[in-house]
Amino acid sequence: MELFPQWVPDPVIQAGATVLVLVVAYGVSRLLVRLFGRRIARRYRRPSLTRTILRGLKLGVFLLAFLTILRIYGMELSDIALSVTVFTAVLGVILAPIVGSIISGVFLLADQPYEIGDMIELVDQDRRGFVEDITLRYTKIFTMDNTFLVIPNGTMRERDVINYSAEDPRTRLTLSITVTYESDVPRARQIVESAARSTDGVIEGGPNIRVGAERYPSAPTCYIDEYGDHGILLTLRYWVTEPYRLLATRSRIYTSVLEAIQDEDVEIAYPHSHLFFDDTSGELQVSADRRDAVSDARTDVNPDAPRDPRSDAPADSQPDAPTDDPDGPRRRDDADGDS
């Protein structure tokens, strides 16, 4: 403080020194990035790891600047150590999730499941996108819908992630087609393979593609997969050159196959339902004894009476009221006349 006149207040001097330290720290951090950025990139050849190391250098410079600013305000090294210890304890209790994400970020950088620029798919959400950035705390994904997903690394490590860009961008897709048993199956297989080869974005042929310890044909191939209930299931396997337009390529394949089979002896199978009726379908089964009894009652009562459509008996035939007269029920007007 002896460099400044006595009339200058100490807070002004401290504020000026703080600004000077921050400016120097900013300049030193940019200088370190320029000096070591390309060397680190050539050394590790991984954008995510390069960015993490450069961020660590910047953080180290600003940490030294922070300690210097504390010294400017009169804090000794022992006080700083005590403050850091207390702050670390509070950090471990309150900010445990963030610390967990940082540890998960270290594992992500070490395991290398994906890299910046790779196209990945989140299986649980059925969403695809490009990895925009990987930090120690989160992974930033630029989705195909022109939106961003920022997922903490602790959550990201627990997800099932499909990487379409790892090592070899060629991706194999499948198409299932069910044709009827009456179709010309060998011809159907030829048509499907030819339609796939003529589609843009599909590998027509060439050397076999190695996957693990096996090699698979690069040209589209159609196999008989299953004898189903409604037809024969054919499975087409084909490779696409870029994994970034899978839906568009699959749609072109569907269109080409559908147009190719229009004039051929090939019919796409779909479920059919056949209903069979025998001689007794829709009729009520009546026993022989019951049929004879109904016929006798109809003849005795009134053969010419109209029939009730809900029964075999005439409509005007109703059961008589019970009586003890052996001659049977009499008309009401006869009874009145006798009285």
Coordinates of C-alpha atoms in Angstrom, one line a residue:
M1 CA 0.0 0.0 0.0
E2 CA 3.1 2.3 0.3
L3 CA 3.0 2.9 -3.5
F4 CA -0.1 5.0 -3.3
P5 CA -0.5 8.4 -1.5
Q6 CA -1.8 8.5 2.0
W7 CA -5.0 10.2 1.0
V8 CA -6.1 7.3 -1.2
P9 CA -8.5 5.1 0.9
D10 CA -7.6 1.4 1.4
P11 CA -10.9 0.1 0.0
V12 CA -10.2 1.8 -3.3
I13 CA -6.7 0.4 -3.5
Q14 CA -8.0 -3.1 -2.6
A15 CA -10.7 -2.9 -5.3
G16 CA -8.2 -1.7 -7.9
A17 CA -5.9 -4.6 -7.0
T18 CA -8.7 -7.1 -7.3
V19 CA -9.6 -5.9 -10.7
L20 CA -6.0 -6.0 -11.8
V21 CA -5.6 -9.6 -10.5
L22 CA -8.8 -10.7 -12.4
V23 CA -7.6 -9.1 -15.6
V24 CA -4.2 -10.7 -15.3
A25 CA -5.9 -14.1 -14.6
Y26 CA -8.1 -13.8 -17.6
G27 CA -5.1 -12.9 -19.9
V28 CA -3.0 -15.8 -18.5
S29 CA -5.8 -18.3 -19.0
R30 CA -6.3 -17.3 -22.6
L31 CA -2.5 -17.5 -23.1
L32 CA -2.4 -21.0 -21.7
V33 CA -5.2 -22.1 -24.0
R34 CA -3.4 -20.8 -27.0
L35 CA -0.1 -22.3 -26.0
F36 CA -1.3 -25.7 -25.0
G37 CA -4.7 -26.1 -26.8
R38 CA -3.4 -27.7 -30.0
R39 CA -0.8 -29.8 -28.2
I40 CA -3.4 -31.3 -25.9
A41 CA -5.8 -31.8 -28.8
R42 CA -3.1 -33.7 -30.8
R43 CA -2.1 -35.7 -27.7
Y44 CA -5.5 -37.0 -26.7
R45 CA -7.5 -36.7 -30.0
R46 CA -10.8 -36.4 -28.1
P47 CA -12.7 -33.1 -28.1
S48 CA -14.4 -33.8 -24.8
L49 CA -11.2 -34.6 -22.9
T50 CA -9.4 -31.6 -24.5
R51 CA -12.1 -29.2 -23.4
T52 CA -12.0 -30.6 -19.9
I53 CA -8.3 -30.2 -19.6
L54 CA -8.4 -26.6 -20.9
R55 CA -11.2 -25.8 -18.5
G56 CA -9.1 -27.3 -15.7
L57 CA -6.2 -24.9 -16.6
K58 CA -8.5 -21.9 -16.6
L59 CA -10.0 -23.0 -13.2
G60 CA -6.5 -23.4 -11.7
V61 CA -5.5 -19.9 -12.9
F62 CA -8.7 -18.3 -11.4
L63 CA -8.2 -20.3 -8.2
L64 CA -4.8 -18.8 -7.7
A65 CA -6.3 -15.4 -8.5
F66 CA -9.0 -16.0 -5.8
L67 CA -6.3 -16.8 -3.2
T68 CA -4.4 -13.7 -4.2
I69 CA -7.5 -11.6 -3.7
L70 CA -8.0 -13.0 -0.3
R71 CA -4.4 -12.1 0.6
I72 CA -5.1 -8.6 -0.6
Y73 CA -7.9 -8.2 1.9
G74 CA -5.6 -9.4 4.7
M75 CA -6.5 -13.1 5.1
E76 CA -3.5 -15.3 6.0
L77 CA -2.9 -18.7 4.6
S78 CA -4.0 -20.4 7.8
D79 CA -7.3 -18.6 7.7
I80 CA -7.7 -19.5 4.0
A81 CA -7.1 -23.1 4.8
L82 CA -9.7 -23.1 7.6
S83 CA -12.2 -21.4 5.3
V84 CA -11.6 -23.9 2.6
T85 CA -12.0 -26.7 5.0
V86 CA -15.3 -25.4 6.3
F87 CA -16.5 -24.6 2.8
T88 CA -15.6 -28.2 1.7
A89 CA -17.6 -29.7 4.5
V90 CA -20.6 -27.6 3.6
L91 CA -20.1 -28.5 0.0
G92 CA -20.1 -32.2 0.8
V93 CA -23.4 -32.0 2.7
I94 CA -25.4 -29.6 0.6
L95 CA -24.1 -30.1 -2.9
A96 CA -23.6 -33.8 -2.9
P97 CA -25.6 -34.3 -6.1
I98 CA -23.4 -31.9 -8.0
V99 CA -20.3 -33.7 -6.7
G100 CA -21.8 -37.0 -7.7
S101 CA -22.4 -35.6 -11.2
I102 CA -18.8 -34.5 -11.4
I103 CA -17.5 -37.9 -10.4
S104 CA -19.8 -39.5 -13.0
G105 CA -18.4 -37.0 -15.6
V106 CA -14.9 -38.3 -14.8
F107 CA -16.1 -41.8 -15.4
L108 CA -17.8 -40.8 -18.7
L109 CA -14.6 -39.2 -19.9
A110 CA -12.6 -42.3 -19.0
D111 CA -15.0 -44.9 -20.4
Q112 CA -15.6 -43.0 -23.6
P113 CA -19.2 -44.3 -24.4
Y114 CA -19.7 -41.4 -26.8
E115 CA -17.9 -38.3 -28.0
I116 CA -18.7 -34.8 -29.0
G117 CA -20.3 -34.9 -32.5
D118 CA -21.6 -38.5 -32.1
M119 CA -25.2 -39.3 -32.8
I120 CA -26.7 -41.2 -29.9
E121 CA -30.2 -42.4 -28.9
L122 CA -31.7 -42.4 -25.4
V123 CA -33.5 -45.7 -25.3
D124 CA -35.9 -44.9 -22.5
Q125 CA -37.1 -41.7 -24.2
D126 CA -36.7 -42.9 -27.8
R127 CA -35.0 -39.7 -28.8
R128 CA -31.9 -39.2 -31.0
G129 CA -29.5 -36.3 -31.1
F130 CA -25.9 -35.2 -31.5
V131 CA -23.6 -34.7 -28.5
E132 CA -22.9 -31.0 -28.3
D133 CA -20.8 -30.9 -25.2
I134 CA -19.5 -33.1 -22.3
T135 CA -18.5 -31.5 -19.1
L136 CA -17.8 -32.8 -15.6
R137 CA -21.4 -32.1 -14.6
Y138 CA -23.6 -32.7 -17.6
T139 CA -23.9 -33.9 -21.1
K140 CA -25.5 -31.5 -23.7
I141 CA -27.4 -33.1 -26.6
F142 CA -28.7 -31.3 -29.6
T143 CA -31.8 -33.3 -30.6
M144 CA -33.2 -33.9 -34.1
D145 CA -36.1 -31.6 -33.2
N146 CA -33.8 -28.6 -32.9
T147 CA -33.9 -28.6 -29.1
F148 CA -31.3 -29.1 -26.4
L149 CA -31.2 -31.7 -23.7
V150 CA -29.0 -31.1 -20.7
I151 CA -28.7 -34.3 -18.7
P152 CA -26.6 -34.6 -15.5
N153 CA -23.9 -37.1 -15.8
G154 CA -25.1 -39.1 -12.8
T155 CA -28.4 -39.7 -14.7
M156 CA -26.6 -40.2 -18.0
R157 CA -24.5 -43.1 -16.7
E158 CA -27.6 -45.0 -15.6
R159 CA -29.3 -44.8 -19.1
D160 CA -29.1 -47.2 -22.0
V161 CA -27.5 -45.2 -24.8
I162 CA -27.1 -46.3 -28.4
N163 CA -24.2 -44.7 -30.3
Y164 CA -24.7 -44.6 -34.0
S165 CA -21.4 -42.9 -34.8
A166 CA -18.9 -44.9 -32.9
E167 CA -16.0 -46.0 -35.1
D168 CA -18.1 -47.1 -38.1
P169 CA -21.2 -44.9 -39.0
R170 CA -22.7 -47.7 -41.2
T171 CA -25.8 -49.0 -39.6
R172 CA -27.9 -52.1 -40.5
L173 CA -31.6 -51.9 -40.5
T174 CA -34.3 -54.6 -41.0
L175 CA -37.7 -54.7 -42.8
S176 CA -40.3 -57.4 -42.2
I177 CA -42.7 -58.3 -45.0
T178 CA -45.4 -61.0 -44.8
V179 CA -46.5 -62.5 -48.1
T180 CA -49.3 -65.1 -48.7
Y181 CA -48.6 -68.7 -49.2
E182 CA -49.9 -68.5 -52.7
S183 CA -47.2 -65.9 -53.7
D184 CA -44.1 -66.7 -55.6
V185 CA -41.7 -66.5 -52.6
P186 CA -38.4 -66.8 -54.5
R187 CA -39.5 -64.0 -56.8
A188 CA -40.6 -61.9 -53.8
R189 CA -37.2 -62.2 -52.3
Q190 CA -35.5 -61.1 -55.5
I191 CA -37.9 -58.1 -55.8
V192 CA -37.3 -57.0 -52.3
E193 CA -33.5 -57.2 -52.6
S194 CA -33.5 -55.4 -55.9
A195 CA -35.7 -52.6 -54.6
A196 CA -33.4 -52.1 -51.6
R197 CA -30.3 -51.9 -53.8
S198 CA -31.8 -49.2 -55.9
T199 CA -32.7 -47.0 -52.9
D200 CA -30.5 -43.9 -52.2
G201 CA -28.4 -44.2 -49.0
V202 CA -28.3 -48.0 -49.1
I203 CA -25.1 -49.9 -49.6
E204 CA -25.5 -51.8 -52.8
G205 CA -22.7 -54.3 -52.3
G206 CA -19.0 -54.7 -51.8
P207 CA -16.8 -56.4 -49.2
N208 CA -18.4 -57.9 -46.2
I209 CA -18.9 -55.7 -43.2
R210 CA -17.2 -56.8 -40.0
V211 CA -19.1 -56.7 -36.7
G212 CA -17.1 -58.1 -33.8
A213 CA -15.7 -61.4 -34.9
E214 CA -18.2 -62.0 -37.7
R215 CA -18.6 -60.6 -41.2
Y216 CA -22.0 -59.9 -42.8
P217 CA -22.9 -59.2 -46.4
S218 CA -22.9 -55.6 -47.3
A219 CA -25.6 -56.0 -50.0
P220 CA -29.3 -56.2 -49.1
T221 CA -30.4 -59.7 -48.3
C222 CA -33.9 -61.1 -47.9
Y223 CA -34.4 -64.3 -45.9
I224 CA -37.4 -66.4 -45.0
D225 CA -37.9 -65.8 -41.3
E226 CA -41.0 -67.6 -40.3
Y227 CA -44.1 -69.5 -41.4
G228 CA -46.8 -67.5 -39.8
D229 CA -50.6 -67.9 -39.4
H230 CA -51.4 -65.5 -42.3
G231 CA -48.4 -65.9 -44.5
I232 CA -44.6 -66.3 -44.9
L233 CA -42.6 -63.7 -43.0
L234 CA -39.6 -62.3 -45.0
T235 CA -36.9 -60.3 -43.3
L236 CA -34.8 -57.8 -45.3
R237 CA -31.5 -56.7 -43.9
Y238 CA -29.7 -53.8 -45.4
W239 CA -26.9 -51.3 -44.5
V240 CA -27.2 -47.5 -44.7
T241 CA -24.2 -45.3 -45.2
E242 CA -25.2 -42.6 -42.7
P243 CA -27.1 -43.0 -39.4
Y244 CA -28.5 -39.5 -39.5
R245 CA -31.5 -40.1 -41.8
L246 CA -32.7 -43.5 -40.7
L247 CA -36.4 -42.7 -40.9
A248 CA -36.1 -41.2 -44.4
T249 CA -34.1 -44.2 -45.7
R250 CA -36.6 -46.6 -44.2
S251 CA -39.5 -44.8 -45.8
R252 CA -37.8 -44.9 -49.2
I253 CA -37.3 -48.6 -48.8
Y254 CA -40.9 -49.2 -48.0
T255 CA -42.0 -47.1 -51.1
S256 CA -39.6 -49.0 -53.4
V257 CA -40.7 -52.4 -52.3
L258 CA -44.4 -51.5 -52.5
E259 CA -44.0 -50.2 -56.0
A260 CA -41.9 -53.2 -57.1
I261 CA -44.5 -55.8 -56.2
Q262 CA -47.5 -54.1 -57.8
D263 CA -47.3 -56.0 -61.1
E264 CA -45.8 -59.2 -59.7
D265 CA -47.3 -62.5 -58.5
V266 CA -46.7 -61.4 -54.9
E267 CA -49.4 -60.5 -52.4
I268 CA -48.9 -58.8 -49.0
A269 CA -50.7 -61.0 -46.4
Y270 CA -53.1 -59.6 -43.9
P271 CA -55.5 -61.3 -41.4
H272 CA -58.6 -62.8 -42.9
S273 CA -61.7 -64.0 -41.0
H274 CA -64.0 -66.7 -42.5
L275 CA -67.4 -67.5 -41.0
F276 CA -69.0 -70.9 -41.7
F277 CA -72.8 -71.7 -41.2
D278 CA -74.2 -75.2 -41.1
D279 CA -77.9 -76.3 -41.5
T280 CA -78.8 -75.6 -37.9
S281 CA -77.2 -72.2 -37.6
G282 CA -79.6 -69.6 -36.2
E283 CA -82.3 -72.2 -35.4
L284 CA -83.6 -73.2 -31.9
Q285 CA -83.2 -76.9 -31.2
V286 CA -86.5 -78.4 -29.9
S287 CA -86.9 -82.0 -28.7
A288 CA -89.3 -84.4 -30.5
D289 CA -91.7 -84.7 -27.5
R290 CA -92.0 -81.0 -27.1
R291 CA -92.6 -80.5 -30.9
D292 CA -95.5 -83.0 -30.9
A293 CA -97.1 -81.5 -27.8
V294 CA -97.1 -78.0 -29.3
S295 CA -98.5 -79.4 -32.6
D296 CA -101.4 -81.1 -30.8
A297 CA -102.3 -78.1 -28.8
R298 CA -102.4 -75.9 -31.9
T299 CA -104.8 -78.3 -33.7
D300 CA -107.2 -78.7 -30.7
V301 CA -107.7 -75.1 -29.8
N302 CA -108.1 -73.3 -33.1
P303 CA -106.3 -74.4 -36.3
D304 CA -107.1 -71.2 -38.1
A305 CA -106.0 -68.7 -35.4
P306 CA -103.0 -66.5 -36.1
R307 CA -99.8 -67.6 -34.5
D308 CA -97.7 -65.7 -32.1
P309 CA -94.3 -65.3 -33.7
R310 CA -92.6 -65.8 -30.3
S311 CA -94.1 -69.2 -29.9
D312 CA -95.4 -72.2 -31.8
A313 CA -99.0 -71.9 -30.3
P314 CA -101.8 -69.8 -31.8
A315 CA -101.9 -66.2 -30.5
D316 CA -105.5 -66.4 -29.1
S317 CA -104.9 -69.7 -27.3
Q318 CA -104.6 -68.9 -23.6
P319 CA -104.6 -71.3 -20.7
D320 CA -108.1 -71.8 -19.1
A321 CA -108.7 -70.9 -15.5
P322 CA -108.9 -73.9 -13.1
T323 CA -112.4 -75.2 -12.3
D324 CA -114.0 -78.0 -10.4
D325 CA -116.9 -78.4 -12.9
P326 CA -116.6 -81.7 -14.7
D327 CA -118.3 -80.2 -17.8
G328 CA -115.6 -77.5 -18.0
P329 CA -115.9 -73.7 -17.9
R330 CA -119.2 -72.1 -19.1
R331 CA -119.8 -68.8 -20.8
R332 CA -120.6 -65.9 -18.5
D333 CA -123.9 -65.0 -20.3
D334 CA -125.3 -68.6 -19.8
A335 CA -124.6 -68.4 -16.1
D336 CA -126.4 -65.1 -15.9
G337 CA -129.4 -66.5 -17.8
D338 CA -129.9 -69.3 -15.3
S339 CA -129.9 -66.9 -12.5

